[in-house]
Amino acid sequence: MPGPAKTAIAYHEKYAQYDLGPGHPFRGDRFPRTWELLRERGLLDQPWLKVIKPEPASREDLLLVHDGRYVDLIFRLSEQSRPYDWETPCSPDILEALLLIIGGDLAVGDAVLAGDVEKGIGLGGGYHHAGRDYGGGFCLFNDVAILVEHLRRRHGLERIMIVDHDVHAGNGTSDIFYSDPGVLFISIHQDPRTIYPGTGFIHQIGSGPGRGYNINIPLPPGTGDESYMKVLEEVVAPLAREFKPQFIISNGGSDPHFMDMLGSLMITAKGFHSITSFITSLADELCGGRYVLLIGSGYNPSVLPLSWLALMMGAMRLPPEGLEEPRSPPEEPSRIRKEVEKVIKELKETLSPYWDCFKS
Ligand SMILES: [Zn+2]
């Protein structure tokens, strides 16, 4: 196994302003607490880790994806500190932090493409519920999609793969690229019949020229590390090998953790490490290692920093050491394993007209 990957990470102390208020599950202390853990573990002193202090994203960056009138609306609501919806507040501080986070995502993407580093980490990124002209689910602007468009315009990339490993389906990202065959979008999430945003089903496979390029992998509540890895091996890897991405982006945080309050998947810190290690090895095999990881979600502050660290360590190609947790999740029942096998089988059948790897 090669050593640690040269990695760029974007961070700004103002990220903490992305705080949706007392009583809201999305609090700003997630960022400094994770940063402190990176410091404690000595990662910030490593010569292979480059810290980027980002500049804010511009209006032009937002317009790569979003409708102008929608961008104006969010700026106006932010100025007036009025919420977008009941769970998605806006304020000058939140907007300032968000623009810095998006600027950070773009900066690490550029660093990877410049060849300065192999991997990029956009701390605070992954606002996958925002579409071209709507927000929701704590998300205002879709930085995952903005990064994709930035990479295409600035660097001329034609095939980008997104793996969304948040517990919630990436409905905004899915909508944005629904008819776009240049983006292979794979969302692995808790069954949307049981969780926000209530969409992200197997049969939603894209439209027009993008048919077959929008992949939803809904997992039953209770799915643990083992079945999750099976999905990566049996569905994600063959699709990636056939698609041959020039760049891989993944997004998600700690909300699939077994102790998270908003989700019911049963992933452990070691499981998070396995997920991003797996994606890293795909990037190493398929696209010269080029991989950007965006980490933002997670609603149990007691497991968030360790889970985020685990995600980062997998991407950085570090071994899964020091990721022990105070307790383990319940064993995954065989009923869940069987249900996940059924999902995999149905996915392969649904996608077989579009992908040689699934033709029997
Ligand atoms: Zn989520």
mmCIF file of C-alpha atoms and ligand atoms in Angstrom:
data_model
loop_
_atom_site.group_PDB
_atom_site.id
_atom_site.type_symbol
_atom_site.label_atom_id
_atom_site.label_comp_id
_atom_site.label_asym_id
_atom_site.label_seq_id
_atom_site.Cartn_x
_atom_site.Cartn_y
_atom_site.Cartn_z
ATOM 1 C CA MET A 1 0.000 0.000 0.000
ATOM 2 C CA PRO A 2 1.498 3.371 -0.991
ATOM 3 C CA GLY A 3 1.943 5.929 1.817
ATOM 4 C CA PRO A 4 -0.330 8.833 2.693
ATOM 5 C CA ALA A 5 -1.778 10.722 -0.269
ATOM 6 C CA LYS A 6 -0.721 14.318 -0.764
ATOM 7 C CA THR A 7 -3.885 16.115 0.278
ATOM 8 C CA ALA A 8 -5.243 19.656 0.328
ATOM 9 C CA ILE A 9 -7.836 20.572 2.925
ATOM 10 C CA ALA A 10 -9.820 23.802 2.952
ATOM 11 C CA TYR A 11 -10.682 25.375 6.287
ATOM 12 C CA HIS A 12 -11.531 28.822 7.613
ATOM 13 C CA GLU A 13 -12.400 29.724 11.198
ATOM 14 C CA LYS A 14 -15.496 31.508 9.853
ATOM 15 C CA TYR A 15 -16.978 28.137 8.800
ATOM 16 C CA ALA A 16 -18.293 28.050 12.380
ATOM 17 C CA GLN A 17 -20.753 30.771 11.342
ATOM 18 C CA TYR A 18 -22.651 28.073 9.420
ATOM 19 C CA ASP A 19 -24.684 27.575 12.557
ATOM 20 C CA LEU A 20 -28.401 27.144 12.123
ATOM 21 C CA GLY A 21 -29.165 28.154 15.692
ATOM 22 C CA PRO A 22 -29.826 26.728 19.159
ATOM 23 C CA GLY A 23 -32.106 23.701 18.973
ATOM 24 C CA HIS A 24 -31.215 23.088 15.300
ATOM 25 C CA PRO A 25 -29.240 19.885 14.630
ATOM 26 C CA PHE A 26 -26.771 21.749 12.365
ATOM 27 C CA ARG A 27 -24.461 23.694 14.683
ATOM 28 C CA GLY A 28 -21.303 25.591 13.809
ATOM 29 C CA ASP A 29 -19.042 24.043 16.448
ATOM 30 C CA ARG A 30 -18.722 20.914 14.255
ATOM 31 C CA PHE A 31 -15.950 22.659 12.319
ATOM 32 C CA PRO A 32 -13.613 23.864 15.098
ATOM 33 C CA ARG A 33 -14.135 20.603 17.002
ATOM 34 C CA THR A 34 -13.070 18.539 14.004
ATOM 35 C CA TRP A 35 -10.149 20.875 13.342
ATOM 36 C CA GLU A 36 -9.028 20.454 16.939
ATOM 37 C CA LEU A 37 -9.125 16.661 16.555
ATOM 38 C CA LEU A 38 -6.992 16.869 13.398
ATOM 39 C CA ARG A 39 -4.515 18.955 15.379
ATOM 40 C CA GLU A 40 -4.533 16.535 18.343
ATOM 41 C CA ARG A 41 -3.811 13.620 16.014
ATOM 42 C CA GLY A 42 -0.824 15.481 14.564
ATOM 43 C CA LEU A 43 -2.292 15.567 11.061
ATOM 44 C CA LEU A 44 -1.928 19.329 10.685
ATOM 45 C CA ASP A 45 1.858 18.938 11.067
ATOM 46 C CA GLN A 46 2.233 16.412 8.262
ATOM 47 C CA PRO A 47 4.308 17.597 5.295
ATOM 48 C CA TRP A 48 1.902 15.914 2.855
ATOM 49 C CA LEU A 49 -1.116 17.878 4.109
ATOM 50 C CA LYS A 50 -1.618 21.336 2.640
ATOM 51 C CA VAL A 51 -4.090 23.636 4.395
ATOM 52 C CA ILE A 52 -5.867 26.118 2.156
ATOM 53 C CA LYS A 53 -7.551 29.184 3.647
ATOM 54 C CA PRO A 54 -10.225 29.839 1.044
ATOM 55 C CA GLU A 55 -11.553 32.974 -0.596
ATOM 56 C CA PRO A 56 -15.349 33.245 -0.832
ATOM 57 C CA ALA A 57 -17.054 31.875 -3.939
ATOM 58 C CA SER A 58 -18.289 34.569 -6.314
ATOM 59 C CA ARG A 59 -21.775 35.167 -7.701
ATOM 60 C CA GLU A 60 -20.430 33.830 -11.032
ATOM 61 C CA ASP A 61 -19.489 30.579 -9.299
ATOM 62 C CA LEU A 62 -23.058 30.238 -7.984
ATOM 63 C CA LEU A 63 -24.486 30.998 -11.425
ATOM 64 C CA LEU A 64 -22.603 28.005 -12.866
ATOM 65 C CA VAL A 65 -25.506 26.011 -11.402
ATOM 66 C CA HIS A 66 -28.153 28.270 -9.931
ATOM 67 C CA ASP A 67 -30.823 30.415 -11.451
ATOM 68 C CA GLY A 68 -30.054 34.166 -11.081
ATOM 69 C CA ARG A 69 -33.384 34.969 -9.462
ATOM 70 C CA TYR A 70 -32.871 32.204 -6.903
ATOM 71 C CA VAL A 71 -29.388 33.525 -6.059
ATOM 72 C CA ASP A 72 -30.878 37.008 -5.576
ATOM 73 C CA LEU A 73 -33.582 35.570 -3.312
ATOM 74 C CA ILE A 74 -31.028 33.858 -1.047
ATOM 75 C CA PHE A 75 -28.903 37.009 -0.825
ATOM 76 C CA ARG A 76 -31.989 39.067 0.039
ATOM 77 C CA LEU A 77 -33.225 36.597 2.679
ATOM 78 C CA SER A 78 -29.720 36.489 4.166
ATOM 79 C CA GLU A 79 -29.503 40.270 4.404
ATOM 80 C CA GLN A 80 -32.847 40.309 6.207
ATOM 81 C CA SER A 81 -32.030 37.206 8.313
ATOM 82 C CA ARG A 82 -35.239 35.550 7.133
ATOM 83 C CA PRO A 83 -35.391 31.753 6.747
ATOM 84 C CA TYR A 84 -35.712 30.036 3.350
ATOM 85 C CA ASP A 85 -37.990 27.455 4.951
ATOM 86 C CA TRP A 86 -38.775 26.290 8.466
ATOM 87 C CA GLU A 87 -35.546 24.280 8.803
ATOM 88 C CA THR A 88 -33.217 26.277 6.525
ATOM 89 C CA PRO A 89 -32.404 29.669 8.055
ATOM 90 C CA CYS A 90 -30.485 32.450 6.280
ATOM 91 C CA SER A 91 -28.379 35.257 7.737
ATOM 92 C CA PRO A 92 -25.371 37.361 6.739
ATOM 93 C CA ASP A 93 -23.123 35.093 8.858
ATOM 94 C CA ILE A 94 -24.481 31.869 7.352
ATOM 95 C CA LEU A 95 -24.100 33.239 3.815
ATOM 96 C CA GLU A 96 -20.546 34.412 4.469
ATOM 97 C CA ALA A 97 -19.595 30.978 5.832
ATOM 98 C CA LEU A 98 -21.294 29.164 2.963
ATOM 99 C CA LEU A 99 -19.486 31.225 0.309
ATOM 100 C CA LEU A 100 -16.177 30.465 2.040
ATOM 101 C CA ILE A 101 -17.014 26.749 2.167
ATOM 102 C CA ILE A 102 -17.852 26.714 -1.551
ATOM 103 C CA GLY A 103 -14.676 28.708 -2.262
ATOM 104 C CA GLY A 104 -12.795 26.038 -0.314
ATOM 105 C CA ASP A 105 -14.329 23.220 -2.369
ATOM 106 C CA LEU A 106 -13.277 24.929 -5.593
ATOM 107 C CA ALA A 107 -9.776 25.634 -4.280
ATOM 108 C CA VAL A 108 -9.109 21.998 -3.358
ATOM 109 C CA GLY A 109 -10.528 20.896 -6.736
ATOM 110 C CA ASP A 110 -8.098 23.240 -8.487
ATOM 111 C CA ALA A 111 -5.195 22.005 -6.343
ATOM 112 C CA VAL A 112 -5.954 18.398 -7.331
ATOM 113 C CA LEU A 113 -6.162 19.237 -11.025
ATOM 114 C CA ALA A 114 -2.997 21.324 -10.868
ATOM 115 C CA GLY A 115 -1.260 18.160 -9.634
ATOM 116 C CA ASP A 116 -0.119 19.865 -6.404
ATOM 117 C CA VAL A 117 -1.961 17.175 -4.461
ATOM 118 C CA GLU A 118 -3.815 13.931 -5.185
ATOM 119 C CA LYS A 119 -6.779 14.356 -2.869
ATOM 120 C CA GLY A 120 -8.821 17.342 -1.779
ATOM 121 C CA ILE A 121 -11.049 17.725 1.250
ATOM 122 C CA GLY A 122 -13.704 20.416 1.370
ATOM 123 C CA LEU A 123 -14.593 20.636 5.031
ATOM 124 C CA GLY A 124 -18.192 21.756 5.467
ATOM 125 C CA GLY A 125 -19.205 20.884 1.889
ATOM 126 C CA GLY A 126 -21.945 18.695 0.454
ATOM 127 C CA TYR A 127 -25.187 20.744 0.298
ATOM 128 C CA HIS A 128 -26.867 18.160 -1.892
ATOM 129 C CA HIS A 129 -30.517 19.048 -1.255
ATOM 130 C CA ALA A 130 -30.294 22.357 -3.132
ATOM 131 C CA GLY A 131 -31.402 22.324 -6.775
ATOM 132 C CA ARG A 132 -31.006 24.966 -9.497
ATOM 133 C CA ASP A 133 -33.793 27.160 -8.154
ATOM 134 C CA TYR A 134 -34.649 25.754 -4.750
ATOM 135 C CA GLY A 135 -33.091 25.032 -1.396
ATOM 136 C CA GLY A 136 -34.170 22.982 1.607
ATOM 137 C CA GLY A 137 -32.913 20.411 4.087
ATOM 138 C CA PHE A 138 -30.346 22.887 5.571
ATOM 139 C CA CYS A 139 -28.971 23.559 2.033
ATOM 140 C CA LEU A 140 -28.991 26.825 0.064
ATOM 141 C CA PHE A 141 -26.466 26.390 -2.769
ATOM 142 C CA ASN A 142 -25.376 23.042 -4.182
ATOM 143 C CA ASP A 143 -21.586 23.137 -3.862
ATOM 144 C CA VAL A 144 -21.227 19.573 -5.206
ATOM 145 C CA ALA A 145 -22.758 20.654 -8.522
ATOM 146 C CA ILE A 146 -20.871 23.972 -8.528
ATOM 147 C CA LEU A 147 -17.612 22.043 -8.185
ATOM 148 C CA VAL A 148 -18.593 19.778 -11.097
ATOM 149 C CA GLU A 149 -19.401 22.742 -13.358
ATOM 150 C CA HIS A 150 -16.233 24.537 -12.284
ATOM 151 C CA LEU A 151 -14.117 21.489 -13.150
ATOM 152 C CA ARG A 152 -15.810 21.182 -16.528
ATOM 153 C CA ARG A 153 -15.550 24.872 -17.500
ATOM 154 C CA ARG A 154 -12.134 25.621 -16.064
ATOM 155 C CA HIS A 155 -10.438 22.310 -16.783
ATOM 156 C CA GLY A 156 -12.482 20.834 -19.623
ATOM 157 C CA LEU A 157 -13.353 17.569 -17.863
ATOM 158 C CA GLU A 158 -15.965 15.431 -19.600
ATOM 159 C CA ARG A 159 -16.656 12.538 -17.223
ATOM 160 C CA ILE A 160 -17.097 13.165 -13.508
ATOM 161 C CA MET A 161 -18.405 10.646 -11.018
ATOM 162 C CA ILE A 162 -20.160 11.674 -7.805
ATOM 163 C CA VAL A 163 -20.667 9.218 -4.976
ATOM 164 C CA ASP A 164 -23.107 10.617 -2.411
ATOM 165 C CA HIS A 165 -22.743 8.662 0.843
ATOM 166 C CA ASP A 166 -24.868 10.901 3.048
ATOM 167 C CA VAL A 167 -27.754 9.121 4.820
ATOM 168 C CA HIS A 168 -30.215 11.257 2.828
ATOM 169 C CA ALA A 169 -30.669 10.992 -0.950
ATOM 170 C CA GLY A 170 -28.930 13.745 -2.907
ATOM 171 C CA ASN A 171 -32.118 14.979 -4.576
ATOM 172 C CA GLY A 172 -30.757 18.419 -5.527
ATOM 173 C CA THR A 173 -27.616 17.046 -7.190
ATOM 174 C CA SER A 174 -29.716 14.369 -8.878
ATOM 175 C CA ASP A 175 -32.141 16.951 -10.328
ATOM 176 C CA ILE A 176 -29.323 19.157 -11.601
ATOM 177 C CA PHE A 177 -27.641 16.368 -13.573
ATOM 178 C CA TYR A 178 -30.708 14.234 -14.303
ATOM 179 C CA SER A 179 -30.344 14.387 -18.096
ATOM 180 C CA ASP A 180 -26.551 14.778 -18.177
ATOM 181 C CA PRO A 181 -24.466 11.763 -19.307
ATOM 182 C CA GLY A 182 -21.225 13.569 -18.377
ATOM 183 C CA VAL A 183 -21.959 13.076 -14.694
ATOM 184 C CA LEU A 184 -22.403 9.626 -13.217
ATOM 185 C CA PHE A 185 -24.319 10.361 -10.032
ATOM 186 C CA ILE A 186 -24.573 7.562 -7.486
ATOM 187 C CA SER A 187 -26.480 8.191 -4.262
ATOM 188 C CA ILE A 188 -26.365 5.563 -1.521
ATOM 189 C CA HIS A 189 -28.895 6.408 1.169
ATOM 190 C CA GLN A 190 -31.484 5.225 3.631
ATOM 191 C CA ASP A 191 -34.712 4.092 1.944
ATOM 192 C CA PRO A 192 -36.512 7.377 1.124
ATOM 193 C CA ARG A 193 -39.847 5.929 2.249
ATOM 194 C CA THR A 194 -38.424 6.239 5.762
ATOM 195 C CA ILE A 195 -36.518 9.565 5.664
ATOM 196 C CA TYR A 196 -36.166 13.045 4.105
ATOM 197 C CA PRO A 197 -36.284 13.965 1.176
ATOM 198 C CA GLY A 198 -38.741 11.170 0.269
ATOM 199 C CA THR A 199 -37.226 10.613 -3.163
ATOM 200 C CA GLY A 200 -34.244 8.641 -4.531
ATOM 201 C CA PHE A 201 -35.751 5.358 -5.722
ATOM 202 C CA ILE A 202 -34.148 2.691 -7.923
ATOM 203 C CA HIS A 203 -36.376 3.485 -10.895
ATOM 204 C CA GLN A 204 -35.229 7.155 -10.996
ATOM 205 C CA ILE A 205 -32.376 6.520 -13.433
ATOM 206 C CA GLY A 206 -32.110 9.805 -15.348
ATOM 207 C CA SER A 207 -33.772 11.085 -18.501
ATOM 208 C CA GLY A 208 -32.972 11.716 -22.175
ATOM 209 C CA PRO A 209 -29.246 11.352 -22.855
ATOM 210 C CA GLY A 210 -28.685 11.011 -19.093
ATOM 211 C CA ARG A 211 -30.764 7.844 -18.814
ATOM 212 C CA GLY A 212 -28.777 5.267 -16.865
ATOM 213 C CA TYR A 213 -26.433 7.858 -15.316
ATOM 214 C CA ASN A 214 -28.488 8.617 -12.209
ATOM 215 C CA ILE A 215 -28.166 5.776 -9.745
ATOM 216 C CA ASN A 216 -30.098 5.537 -6.489
ATOM 217 C CA ILE A 217 -29.225 2.867 -3.974
ATOM 218 C CA PRO A 218 -31.856 2.890 -1.210
ATOM 219 C CA LEU A 219 -30.848 0.858 1.838
ATOM 220 C CA PRO A 220 -33.179 -0.427 4.564
ATOM 221 C CA PRO A 221 -32.914 1.169 8.027
ATOM 222 C CA GLY A 222 -30.463 -0.952 9.998
ATOM 223 C CA THR A 223 -27.969 -1.489 7.158
ATOM 224 C CA GLY A 224 -24.454 -1.819 8.603
ATOM 225 C CA ASP A 225 -20.865 -1.649 7.366
ATOM 226 C CA GLU A 226 -20.796 -5.077 5.754
ATOM 227 C CA SER A 227 -23.797 -4.651 3.473
ATOM 228 C CA TYR A 228 -22.765 -1.094 2.662
ATOM 229 C CA MET A 229 -19.377 -2.337 1.449
ATOM 230 C CA LYS A 230 -21.091 -5.007 -0.626
ATOM 231 C CA VAL A 231 -22.988 -2.245 -2.435
ATOM 232 C CA LEU A 232 -19.740 -0.410 -3.157
ATOM 233 C CA GLU A 233 -18.120 -3.580 -4.482
ATOM 234 C CA GLU A 234 -21.024 -4.925 -6.506
ATOM 235 C CA VAL A 235 -22.612 -1.749 -7.855
ATOM 236 C CA VAL A 236 -20.344 1.279 -7.532
ATOM 237 C CA ALA A 237 -17.047 -0.312 -8.614
ATOM 238 C CA PRO A 238 -18.312 -1.945 -11.848
ATOM 239 C CA LEU A 239 -20.128 1.258 -12.867
ATOM 240 C CA ALA A 240 -17.017 3.331 -12.163
ATOM 241 C CA ARG A 241 -14.796 0.977 -14.190
ATOM 242 C CA GLU A 242 -17.132 1.146 -17.155
ATOM 243 C CA PHE A 243 -17.717 4.919 -16.914
ATOM 244 C CA LYS A 244 -13.984 5.689 -16.539
ATOM 245 C CA PRO A 245 -14.294 8.998 -14.673
ATOM 246 C CA GLN A 246 -11.603 11.649 -15.029
ATOM 247 C CA PHE A 247 -12.370 12.903 -11.528
ATOM 248 C CA ILE A 248 -14.280 11.580 -8.515
ATOM 249 C CA ILE A 249 -16.180 13.663 -5.978
ATOM 250 C CA SER A 250 -17.853 12.164 -2.946
ATOM 251 C CA ASN A 251 -19.992 13.846 -0.325
ATOM 252 C CA GLY A 252 -21.446 12.948 3.028
ATOM 253 C CA GLY A 253 -20.768 13.309 6.719
ATOM 254 C CA SER A 254 -21.565 11.334 9.815
ATOM 255 C CA ASP A 255 -25.350 11.098 9.469
ATOM 256 C CA PRO A 256 -25.226 7.396 8.430
ATOM 257 C CA HIS A 257 -23.526 6.669 11.804
ATOM 258 C CA PHE A 258 -25.401 4.224 14.050
ATOM 259 C CA MET A 259 -25.675 6.849 16.785
ATOM 260 C CA ASP A 260 -26.853 9.715 14.565
ATOM 261 C CA MET A 261 -30.201 11.257 15.500
ATOM 262 C CA LEU A 262 -31.580 11.879 12.014
ATOM 263 C CA GLY A 263 -30.745 8.606 10.277
ATOM 264 C CA SER A 264 -31.233 4.886 10.879
ATOM 265 C CA LEU A 265 -28.275 3.366 9.053
ATOM 266 C CA MET A 266 -25.717 1.587 11.245
ATOM 267 C CA ILE A 267 -22.335 2.698 9.924
ATOM 268 C CA THR A 268 -19.343 2.865 12.295
ATOM 269 C CA ALA A 269 -16.299 5.143 12.252
ATOM 270 C CA LYS A 270 -14.283 2.245 10.799
ATOM 271 C CA GLY A 271 -17.044 1.809 8.230
ATOM 272 C CA PHE A 272 -16.655 5.462 7.181
ATOM 273 C CA HIS A 273 -12.942 4.847 6.762
ATOM 274 C CA SER A 274 -13.674 1.808 4.574
ATOM 275 C CA ILE A 275 -16.073 3.835 2.402
ATOM 276 C CA THR A 276 -13.608 6.603 1.537
ATOM 277 C CA SER A 277 -10.692 4.113 1.285
ATOM 278 C CA PHE A 278 -12.721 2.261 -1.282
ATOM 279 C CA ILE A 279 -13.406 5.430 -3.285
ATOM 280 C CA THR A 280 -9.753 6.422 -2.980
ATOM 281 C CA SER A 281 -8.669 3.109 -4.448
ATOM 282 C CA LEU A 282 -11.112 3.571 -7.338
ATOM 283 C CA ALA A 283 -9.658 7.042 -7.962
ATOM 284 C CA ASP A 284 -6.130 5.609 -7.798
ATOM 285 C CA GLU A 285 -7.072 2.885 -10.279
ATOM 286 C CA LEU A 286 -9.160 4.968 -12.688
ATOM 287 C CA CYS A 287 -8.224 8.641 -12.691
ATOM 288 C CA GLY A 288 -4.698 9.228 -11.446
ATOM 289 C CA GLY A 289 -5.924 9.436 -7.851
ATOM 290 C CA ARG A 290 -7.993 12.578 -8.435
ATOM 291 C CA TYR A 291 -10.603 12.673 -5.687
ATOM 292 C CA VAL A 292 -12.305 15.435 -3.716
ATOM 293 C CA LEU A 293 -14.254 14.581 -0.566
ATOM 294 C CA LEU A 294 -16.864 17.029 0.750
ATOM 295 C CA ILE A 295 -17.866 16.525 4.395
ATOM 296 C CA GLY A 296 -20.680 18.398 6.072
ATOM 297 C CA SER A 297 -23.476 16.359 7.615
ATOM 298 C CA GLY A 298 -23.870 14.737 11.013
ATOM 299 C CA TYR A 299 -26.253 15.453 13.860
ATOM 300 C CA ASN A 300 -24.820 13.697 16.897
ATOM 301 C CA PRO A 301 -22.008 15.937 18.103
ATOM 302 C CA SER A 302 -20.528 13.131 20.232
ATOM 303 C CA VAL A 303 -19.672 10.980 17.192
ATOM 304 C CA LEU A 304 -19.230 13.678 14.541
ATOM 305 C CA PRO A 305 -15.534 14.634 14.859
ATOM 306 C CA LEU A 306 -14.300 11.005 14.977
ATOM 307 C CA SER A 307 -16.533 10.020 12.040
ATOM 308 C CA TRP A 308 -15.357 12.972 9.970
ATOM 309 C CA LEU A 309 -11.757 12.124 10.858
ATOM 310 C CA ALA A 310 -12.384 8.535 9.719
ATOM 311 C CA LEU A 311 -13.774 9.748 6.381
ATOM 312 C CA MET A 312 -10.728 11.967 5.896
ATOM 313 C CA MET A 313 -8.228 9.270 6.874
ATOM 314 C CA GLY A 314 -9.695 6.908 4.286
ATOM 315 C CA ALA A 315 -9.342 9.559 1.591
ATOM 316 C CA MET A 316 -5.787 10.350 2.728
ATOM 317 C CA ARG A 317 -4.853 6.677 2.448
ATOM 318 C CA LEU A 318 -4.049 6.399 6.168
ATOM 319 C CA PRO A 319 -4.649 3.079 7.971
ATOM 320 C CA PRO A 320 -7.793 2.834 10.179
ATOM 321 C CA GLU A 321 -5.991 3.367 13.462
ATOM 322 C CA GLY A 322 -7.364 5.191 16.488
ATOM 323 C CA LEU A 323 -10.966 4.931 15.329
ATOM 324 C CA GLU A 324 -12.290 2.835 18.220
ATOM 325 C CA GLU A 325 -15.670 3.927 19.567
ATOM 326 C CA PRO A 326 -17.099 3.611 23.072
ATOM 327 C CA ARG A 327 -19.684 1.093 21.886
ATOM 328 C CA SER A 328 -20.537 -0.989 18.827
ATOM 329 C CA PRO A 329 -23.760 -1.041 16.840
ATOM 330 C CA PRO A 330 -26.097 -4.022 17.107
ATOM 331 C CA GLU A 331 -25.211 -6.853 14.727
ATOM 332 C CA GLU A 332 -26.760 -6.458 11.283
ATOM 333 C CA PRO A 333 -29.670 -8.939 11.137
ATOM 334 C CA SER A 334 -29.625 -11.449 8.268
ATOM 335 C CA ARG A 335 -33.005 -10.055 7.168
ATOM 336 C CA ILE A 336 -31.250 -6.732 6.358
ATOM 337 C CA ARG A 337 -28.480 -8.503 4.437
ATOM 338 C CA LYS A 338 -31.107 -10.253 2.327
ATOM 339 C CA GLU A 339 -32.969 -6.997 1.693
ATOM 340 C CA VAL A 340 -29.765 -5.310 0.538
ATOM 341 C CA GLU A 341 -29.056 -8.261 -1.776
ATOM 342 C CA LYS A 342 -32.505 -7.733 -3.268
ATOM 343 C CA VAL A 343 -31.765 -4.040 -3.821
ATOM 344 C CA ILE A 344 -28.496 -4.923 -5.573
ATOM 345 C CA LYS A 345 -30.245 -7.452 -7.805
ATOM 346 C CA GLU A 346 -33.014 -5.012 -8.736
ATOM 347 C CA LEU A 347 -30.470 -2.282 -9.486
ATOM 348 C CA LYS A 348 -28.495 -4.554 -11.787
ATOM 349 C CA GLU A 349 -31.651 -5.541 -13.657
ATOM 350 C CA THR A 350 -32.847 -1.938 -13.952
ATOM 351 C CA LEU A 351 -29.476 -0.711 -15.188
ATOM 352 C CA SER A 352 -28.595 -3.639 -17.464
ATOM 353 C CA PRO A 353 -29.914 -1.926 -20.639
ATOM 354 C CA TYR A 354 -27.417 0.907 -20.080
ATOM 355 C CA TRP A 355 -24.344 -0.798 -18.619
ATOM 356 C CA ASP A 356 -22.444 -3.780 -20.049
ATOM 357 C CA CYS A 357 -21.182 -4.687 -16.577
ATOM 358 C CA PHE A 358 -24.745 -5.591 -15.551
ATOM 359 C CA LYS A 359 -25.706 -7.538 -18.679
ATOM 360 C CA SER A 360 -26.151 -11.185 -17.811
HETATM 361 ZN ZN ZN B 1 -27.794 14.127 5.341
#
